[in-house]
Short mmCIF file of C-alpha atoms and ligand atoms in Angstrom, two decimals:
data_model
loop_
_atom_site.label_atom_id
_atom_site.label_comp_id
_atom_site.label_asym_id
_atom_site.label_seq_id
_atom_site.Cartn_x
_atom_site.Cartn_y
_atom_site.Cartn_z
CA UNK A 1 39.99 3.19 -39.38
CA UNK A 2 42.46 6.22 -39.67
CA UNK A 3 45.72 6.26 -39.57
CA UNK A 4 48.18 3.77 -37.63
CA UNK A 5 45.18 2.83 -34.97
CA UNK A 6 45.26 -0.71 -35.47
CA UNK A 7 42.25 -2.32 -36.10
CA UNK A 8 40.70 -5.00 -33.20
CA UNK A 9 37.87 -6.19 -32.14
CA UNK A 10 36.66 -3.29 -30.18
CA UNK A 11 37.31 -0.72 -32.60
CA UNK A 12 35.67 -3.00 -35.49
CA UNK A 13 32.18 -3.17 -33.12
CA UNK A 14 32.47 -0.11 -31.97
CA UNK A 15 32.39 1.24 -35.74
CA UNK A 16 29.39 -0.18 -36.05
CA UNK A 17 27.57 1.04 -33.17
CA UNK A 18 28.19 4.38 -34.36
CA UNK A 19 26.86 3.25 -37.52
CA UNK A 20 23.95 2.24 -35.82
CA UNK A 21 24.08 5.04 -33.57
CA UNK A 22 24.02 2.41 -30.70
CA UNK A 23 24.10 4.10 -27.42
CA UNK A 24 23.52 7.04 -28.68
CA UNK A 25 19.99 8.10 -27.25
CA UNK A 26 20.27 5.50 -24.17
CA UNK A 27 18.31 3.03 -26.05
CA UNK A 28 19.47 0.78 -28.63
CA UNK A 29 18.48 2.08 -32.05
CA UNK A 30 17.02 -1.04 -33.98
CA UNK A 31 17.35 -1.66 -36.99
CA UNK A 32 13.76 -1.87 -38.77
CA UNK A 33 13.75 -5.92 -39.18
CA UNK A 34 14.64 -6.38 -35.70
CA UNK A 35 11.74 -3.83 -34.66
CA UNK A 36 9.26 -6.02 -35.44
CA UNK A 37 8.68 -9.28 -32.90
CA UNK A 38 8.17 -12.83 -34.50
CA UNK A 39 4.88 -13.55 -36.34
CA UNK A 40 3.84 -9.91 -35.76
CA UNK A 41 3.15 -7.55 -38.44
CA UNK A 42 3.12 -3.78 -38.84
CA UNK A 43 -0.27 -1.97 -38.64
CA UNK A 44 -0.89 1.23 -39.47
CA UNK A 45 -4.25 1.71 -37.89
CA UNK A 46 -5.04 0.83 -34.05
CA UNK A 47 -7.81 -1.81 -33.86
CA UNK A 48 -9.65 -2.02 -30.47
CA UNK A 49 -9.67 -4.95 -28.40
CA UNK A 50 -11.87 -5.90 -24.93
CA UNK A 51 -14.07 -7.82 -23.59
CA UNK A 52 -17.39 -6.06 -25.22
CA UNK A 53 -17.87 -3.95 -22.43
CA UNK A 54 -16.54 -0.01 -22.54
CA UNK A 55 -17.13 1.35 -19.13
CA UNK A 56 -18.00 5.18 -18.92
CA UNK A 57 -16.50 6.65 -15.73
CA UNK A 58 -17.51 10.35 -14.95
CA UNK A 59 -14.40 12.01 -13.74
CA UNK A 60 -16.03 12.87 -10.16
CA UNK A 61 -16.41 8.96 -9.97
CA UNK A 62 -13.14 8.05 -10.81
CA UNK A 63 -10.86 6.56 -8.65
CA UNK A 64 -7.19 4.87 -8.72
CA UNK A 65 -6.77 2.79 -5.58
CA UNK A 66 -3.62 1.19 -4.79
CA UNK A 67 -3.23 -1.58 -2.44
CA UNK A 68 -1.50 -4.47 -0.98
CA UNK A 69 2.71 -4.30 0.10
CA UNK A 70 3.76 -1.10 0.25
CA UNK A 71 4.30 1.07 2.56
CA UNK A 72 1.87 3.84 1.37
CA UNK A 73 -1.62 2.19 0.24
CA UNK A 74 -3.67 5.44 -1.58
CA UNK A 75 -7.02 5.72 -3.37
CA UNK A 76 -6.08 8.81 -6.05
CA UNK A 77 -9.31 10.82 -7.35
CA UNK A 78 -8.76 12.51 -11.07
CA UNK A 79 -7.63 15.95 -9.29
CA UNK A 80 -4.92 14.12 -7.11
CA UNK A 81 -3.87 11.67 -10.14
CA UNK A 82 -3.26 15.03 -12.69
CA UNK A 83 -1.60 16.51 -9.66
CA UNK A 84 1.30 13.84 -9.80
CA UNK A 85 4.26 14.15 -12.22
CA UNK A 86 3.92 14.60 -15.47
CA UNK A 87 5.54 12.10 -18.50
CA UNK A 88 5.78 11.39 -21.99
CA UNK A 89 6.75 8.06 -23.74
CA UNK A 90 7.33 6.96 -27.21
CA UNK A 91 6.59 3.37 -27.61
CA UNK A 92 5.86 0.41 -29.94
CA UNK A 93 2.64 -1.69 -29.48
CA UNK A 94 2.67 -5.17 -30.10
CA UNK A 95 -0.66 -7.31 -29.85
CA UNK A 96 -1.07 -10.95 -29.18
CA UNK A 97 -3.63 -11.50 -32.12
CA UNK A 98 -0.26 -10.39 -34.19
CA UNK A 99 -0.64 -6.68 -35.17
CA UNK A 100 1.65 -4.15 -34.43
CA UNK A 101 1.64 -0.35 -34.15
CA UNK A 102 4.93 1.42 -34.18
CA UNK A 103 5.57 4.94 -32.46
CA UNK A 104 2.65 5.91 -29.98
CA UNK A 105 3.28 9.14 -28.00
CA UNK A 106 1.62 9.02 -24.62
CA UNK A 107 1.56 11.50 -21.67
CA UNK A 108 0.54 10.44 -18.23
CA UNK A 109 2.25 9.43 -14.94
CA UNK A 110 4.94 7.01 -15.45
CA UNK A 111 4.84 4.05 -13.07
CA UNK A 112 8.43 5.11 -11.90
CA UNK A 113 6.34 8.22 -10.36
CA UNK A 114 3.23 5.89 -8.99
CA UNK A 115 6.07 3.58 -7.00
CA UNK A 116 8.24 6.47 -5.67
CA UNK A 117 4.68 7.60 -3.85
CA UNK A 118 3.55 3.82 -3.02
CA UNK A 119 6.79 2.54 -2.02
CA UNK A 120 6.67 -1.39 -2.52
CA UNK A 121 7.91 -3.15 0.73
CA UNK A 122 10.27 -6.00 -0.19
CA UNK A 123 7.90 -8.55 -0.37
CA UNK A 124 6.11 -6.75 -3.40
CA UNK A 125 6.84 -9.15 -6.19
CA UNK A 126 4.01 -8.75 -9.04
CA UNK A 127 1.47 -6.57 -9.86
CA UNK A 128 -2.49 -7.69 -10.46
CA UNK A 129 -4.59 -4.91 -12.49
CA UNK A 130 -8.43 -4.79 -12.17
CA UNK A 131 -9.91 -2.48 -14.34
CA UNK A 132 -13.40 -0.57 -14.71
CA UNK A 133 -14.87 -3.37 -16.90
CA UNK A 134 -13.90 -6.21 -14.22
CA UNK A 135 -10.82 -7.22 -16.54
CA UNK A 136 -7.95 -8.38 -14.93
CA UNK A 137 -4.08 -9.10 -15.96
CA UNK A 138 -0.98 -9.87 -14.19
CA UNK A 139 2.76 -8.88 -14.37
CA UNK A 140 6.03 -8.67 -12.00
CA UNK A 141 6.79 -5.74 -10.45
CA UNK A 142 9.35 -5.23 -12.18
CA UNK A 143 8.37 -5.70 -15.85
CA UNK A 144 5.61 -2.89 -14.20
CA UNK A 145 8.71 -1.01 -13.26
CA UNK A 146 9.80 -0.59 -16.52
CA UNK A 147 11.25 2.70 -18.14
CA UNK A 148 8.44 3.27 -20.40
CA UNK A 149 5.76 1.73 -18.33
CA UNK A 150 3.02 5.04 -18.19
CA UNK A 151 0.00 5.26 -16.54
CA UNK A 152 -1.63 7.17 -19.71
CA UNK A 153 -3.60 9.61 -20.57
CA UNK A 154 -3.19 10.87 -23.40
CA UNK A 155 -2.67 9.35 -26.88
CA UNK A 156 -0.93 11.89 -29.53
CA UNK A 157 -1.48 14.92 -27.58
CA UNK A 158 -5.12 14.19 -27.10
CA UNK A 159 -7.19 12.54 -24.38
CA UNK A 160 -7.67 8.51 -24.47
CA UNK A 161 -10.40 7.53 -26.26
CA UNK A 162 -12.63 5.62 -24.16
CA UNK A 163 -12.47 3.37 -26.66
CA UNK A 164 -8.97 3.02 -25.93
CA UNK A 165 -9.08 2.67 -22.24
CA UNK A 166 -9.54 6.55 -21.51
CA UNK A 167 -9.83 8.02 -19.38
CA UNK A 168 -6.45 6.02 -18.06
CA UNK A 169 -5.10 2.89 -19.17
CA UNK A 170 -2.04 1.40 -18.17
CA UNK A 171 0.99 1.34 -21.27
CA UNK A 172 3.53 -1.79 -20.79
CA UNK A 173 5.36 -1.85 -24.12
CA UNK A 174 7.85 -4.47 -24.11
CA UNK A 175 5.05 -6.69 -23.18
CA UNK A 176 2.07 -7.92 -25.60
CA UNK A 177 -0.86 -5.43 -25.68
CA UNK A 178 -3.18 -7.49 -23.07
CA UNK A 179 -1.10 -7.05 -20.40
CA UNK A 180 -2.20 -2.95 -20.75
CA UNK A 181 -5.11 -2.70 -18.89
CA UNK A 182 -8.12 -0.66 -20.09
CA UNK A 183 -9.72 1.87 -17.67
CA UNK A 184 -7.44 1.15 -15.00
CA UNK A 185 -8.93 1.33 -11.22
CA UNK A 186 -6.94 -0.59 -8.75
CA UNK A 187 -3.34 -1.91 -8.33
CA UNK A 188 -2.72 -4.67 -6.08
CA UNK A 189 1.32 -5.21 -4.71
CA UNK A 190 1.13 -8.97 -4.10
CA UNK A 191 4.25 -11.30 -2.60
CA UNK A 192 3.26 -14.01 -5.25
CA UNK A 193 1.85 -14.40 -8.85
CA UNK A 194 -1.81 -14.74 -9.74
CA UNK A 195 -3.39 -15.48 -13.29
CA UNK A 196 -5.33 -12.37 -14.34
CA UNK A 197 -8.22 -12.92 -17.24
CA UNK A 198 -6.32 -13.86 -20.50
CA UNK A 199 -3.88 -15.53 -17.79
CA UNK A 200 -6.56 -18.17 -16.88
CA UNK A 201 -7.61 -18.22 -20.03
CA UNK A 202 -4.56 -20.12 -21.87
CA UNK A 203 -2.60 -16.85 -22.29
CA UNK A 204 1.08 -16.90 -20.75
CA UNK A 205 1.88 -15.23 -17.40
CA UNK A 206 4.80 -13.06 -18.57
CA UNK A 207 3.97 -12.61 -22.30
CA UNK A 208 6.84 -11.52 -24.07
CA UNK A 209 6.71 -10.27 -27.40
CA UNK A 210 10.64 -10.62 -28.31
CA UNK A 211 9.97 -15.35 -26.90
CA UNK A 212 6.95 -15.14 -28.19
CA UNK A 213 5.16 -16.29 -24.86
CA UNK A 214 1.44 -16.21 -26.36
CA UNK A 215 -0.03 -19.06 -24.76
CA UNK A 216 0.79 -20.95 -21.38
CA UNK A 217 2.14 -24.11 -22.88
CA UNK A 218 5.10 -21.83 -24.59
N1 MTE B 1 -9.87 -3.20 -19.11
C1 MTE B 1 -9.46 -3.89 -20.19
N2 MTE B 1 -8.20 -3.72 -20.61
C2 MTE B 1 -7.76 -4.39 -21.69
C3 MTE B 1 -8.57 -5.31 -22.37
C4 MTE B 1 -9.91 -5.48 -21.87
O1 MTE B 1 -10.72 -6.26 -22.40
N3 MTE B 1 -10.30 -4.75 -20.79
N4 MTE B 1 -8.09 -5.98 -23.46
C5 MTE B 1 -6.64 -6.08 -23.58
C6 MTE B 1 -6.22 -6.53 -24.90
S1 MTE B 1 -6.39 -8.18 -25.25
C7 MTE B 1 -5.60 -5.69 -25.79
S2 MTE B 1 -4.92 -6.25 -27.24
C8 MTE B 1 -5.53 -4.23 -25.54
C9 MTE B 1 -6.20 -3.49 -26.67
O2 MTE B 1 -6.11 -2.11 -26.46
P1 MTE B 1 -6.73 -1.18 -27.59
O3 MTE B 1 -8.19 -1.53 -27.71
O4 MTE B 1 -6.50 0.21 -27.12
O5 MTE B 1 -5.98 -1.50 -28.84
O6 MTE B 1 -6.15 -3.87 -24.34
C10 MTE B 1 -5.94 -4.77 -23.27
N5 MTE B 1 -6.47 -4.18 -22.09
MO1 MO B 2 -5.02 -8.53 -27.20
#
């Protein structure tokens, strides 16, 4: 610390959030051991996980329908989806079965965009996906809400694989992987929580990487 400043608490933290450079982007710059949730492990590939079944949708087929509480239900075809706002997101993935994939760039629509044109009504509380291949997962509205929750696209400046859910799969970082839904085709606003596929299937509601909620008895 320079000069006669005397040193206390604030100015010893604050130190070391510049250090850190804390703050500094709007998101909290962590450090690489604290990147990584508990009992995950860094992957440098991305393995593909579904049910077995990739569905191909011809773009003159495809549909987004949203439903439920809010105040402007809509069924989006792909002209009227590409026509909405445009983002990109940088983001982490991290996988129940324990891999994770640091640093994917995707484009799309972020779901900030999708609720400013659906408008929840108050009673909107969670969030049930259904998806091209008949999956199904669960969240609250506002873990769906999140700032880098993106209705994607594209992966690294290309299309989405199919493979990979394309042509547009739902991106919910902060929670584990299966809460992403694959070949995304309707959204349903709903007042009260429902168990999705995984969900009925032993896997927890919320599913947070950072408590570890894997499994329903967590
Ligand atoms: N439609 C659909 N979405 C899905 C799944 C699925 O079977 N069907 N599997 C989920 C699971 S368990 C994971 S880990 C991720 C895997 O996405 P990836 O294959 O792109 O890695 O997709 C999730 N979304
Ligand atoms: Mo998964």
């Amino acid at each position: 610390m320079s000069d006669n400043v005397p040193e206390t608490k604030l100015t010893v933290s604050k130190r070391r959030w510049a250090e850190e450079g804390k703050f500094l982007t709007g998101k909290i710059t962590r450090s690489e051991t604290d990147r990584l949730p508990p009992g995950q492990h860094l992957v440098k590939n991305w393995p593909v996980l579904d049910l077995g079944q990739q569905p191909r949708i011809q773009p003159a087929e495809w549909a987004l329908q949203i439903i439920g509480a809010v105040e402007n239900p809509v069924k989006l075809d792909w002209d009227a989806f590409l026509r909405l706002p445009q983002s990109s997101k940088l983001s982490d993935i991290h996988c129940v079965t324990t891999w994770s994939r640091y640093d994917n760039r995707w484009q799309g629509v972020s779901t900030h965009d999708l609720l400013d044109l659906v408008m929840p009504k108050p009673e909107a509380k969670f969030v049930m996906l259904t998806s091209y291949d008949g999956y199904t997962t669960n969240l609250p509205l506002g873990d769906f809400a999140s700032e880098d929750g993106i209705l994607a696209t594209h992966w690294e400046g290309e299309p989405l694989t199919r493979d990979h859910g394309g042509p547009m799969r739902l991106v919910i970082p902060h929670l584990y992987f299966w809460k992403s839904a694959k070949w995304l085709r309707r959204i349903d606003f709903l007042p009260g929580d429902q168990a999705g596929f995984w969900e009925r299937n032993g896997y927890h509601m919320l599913g947070d990487p950072w408590r570890e909620q894997r499994y329903t008895h967590d």
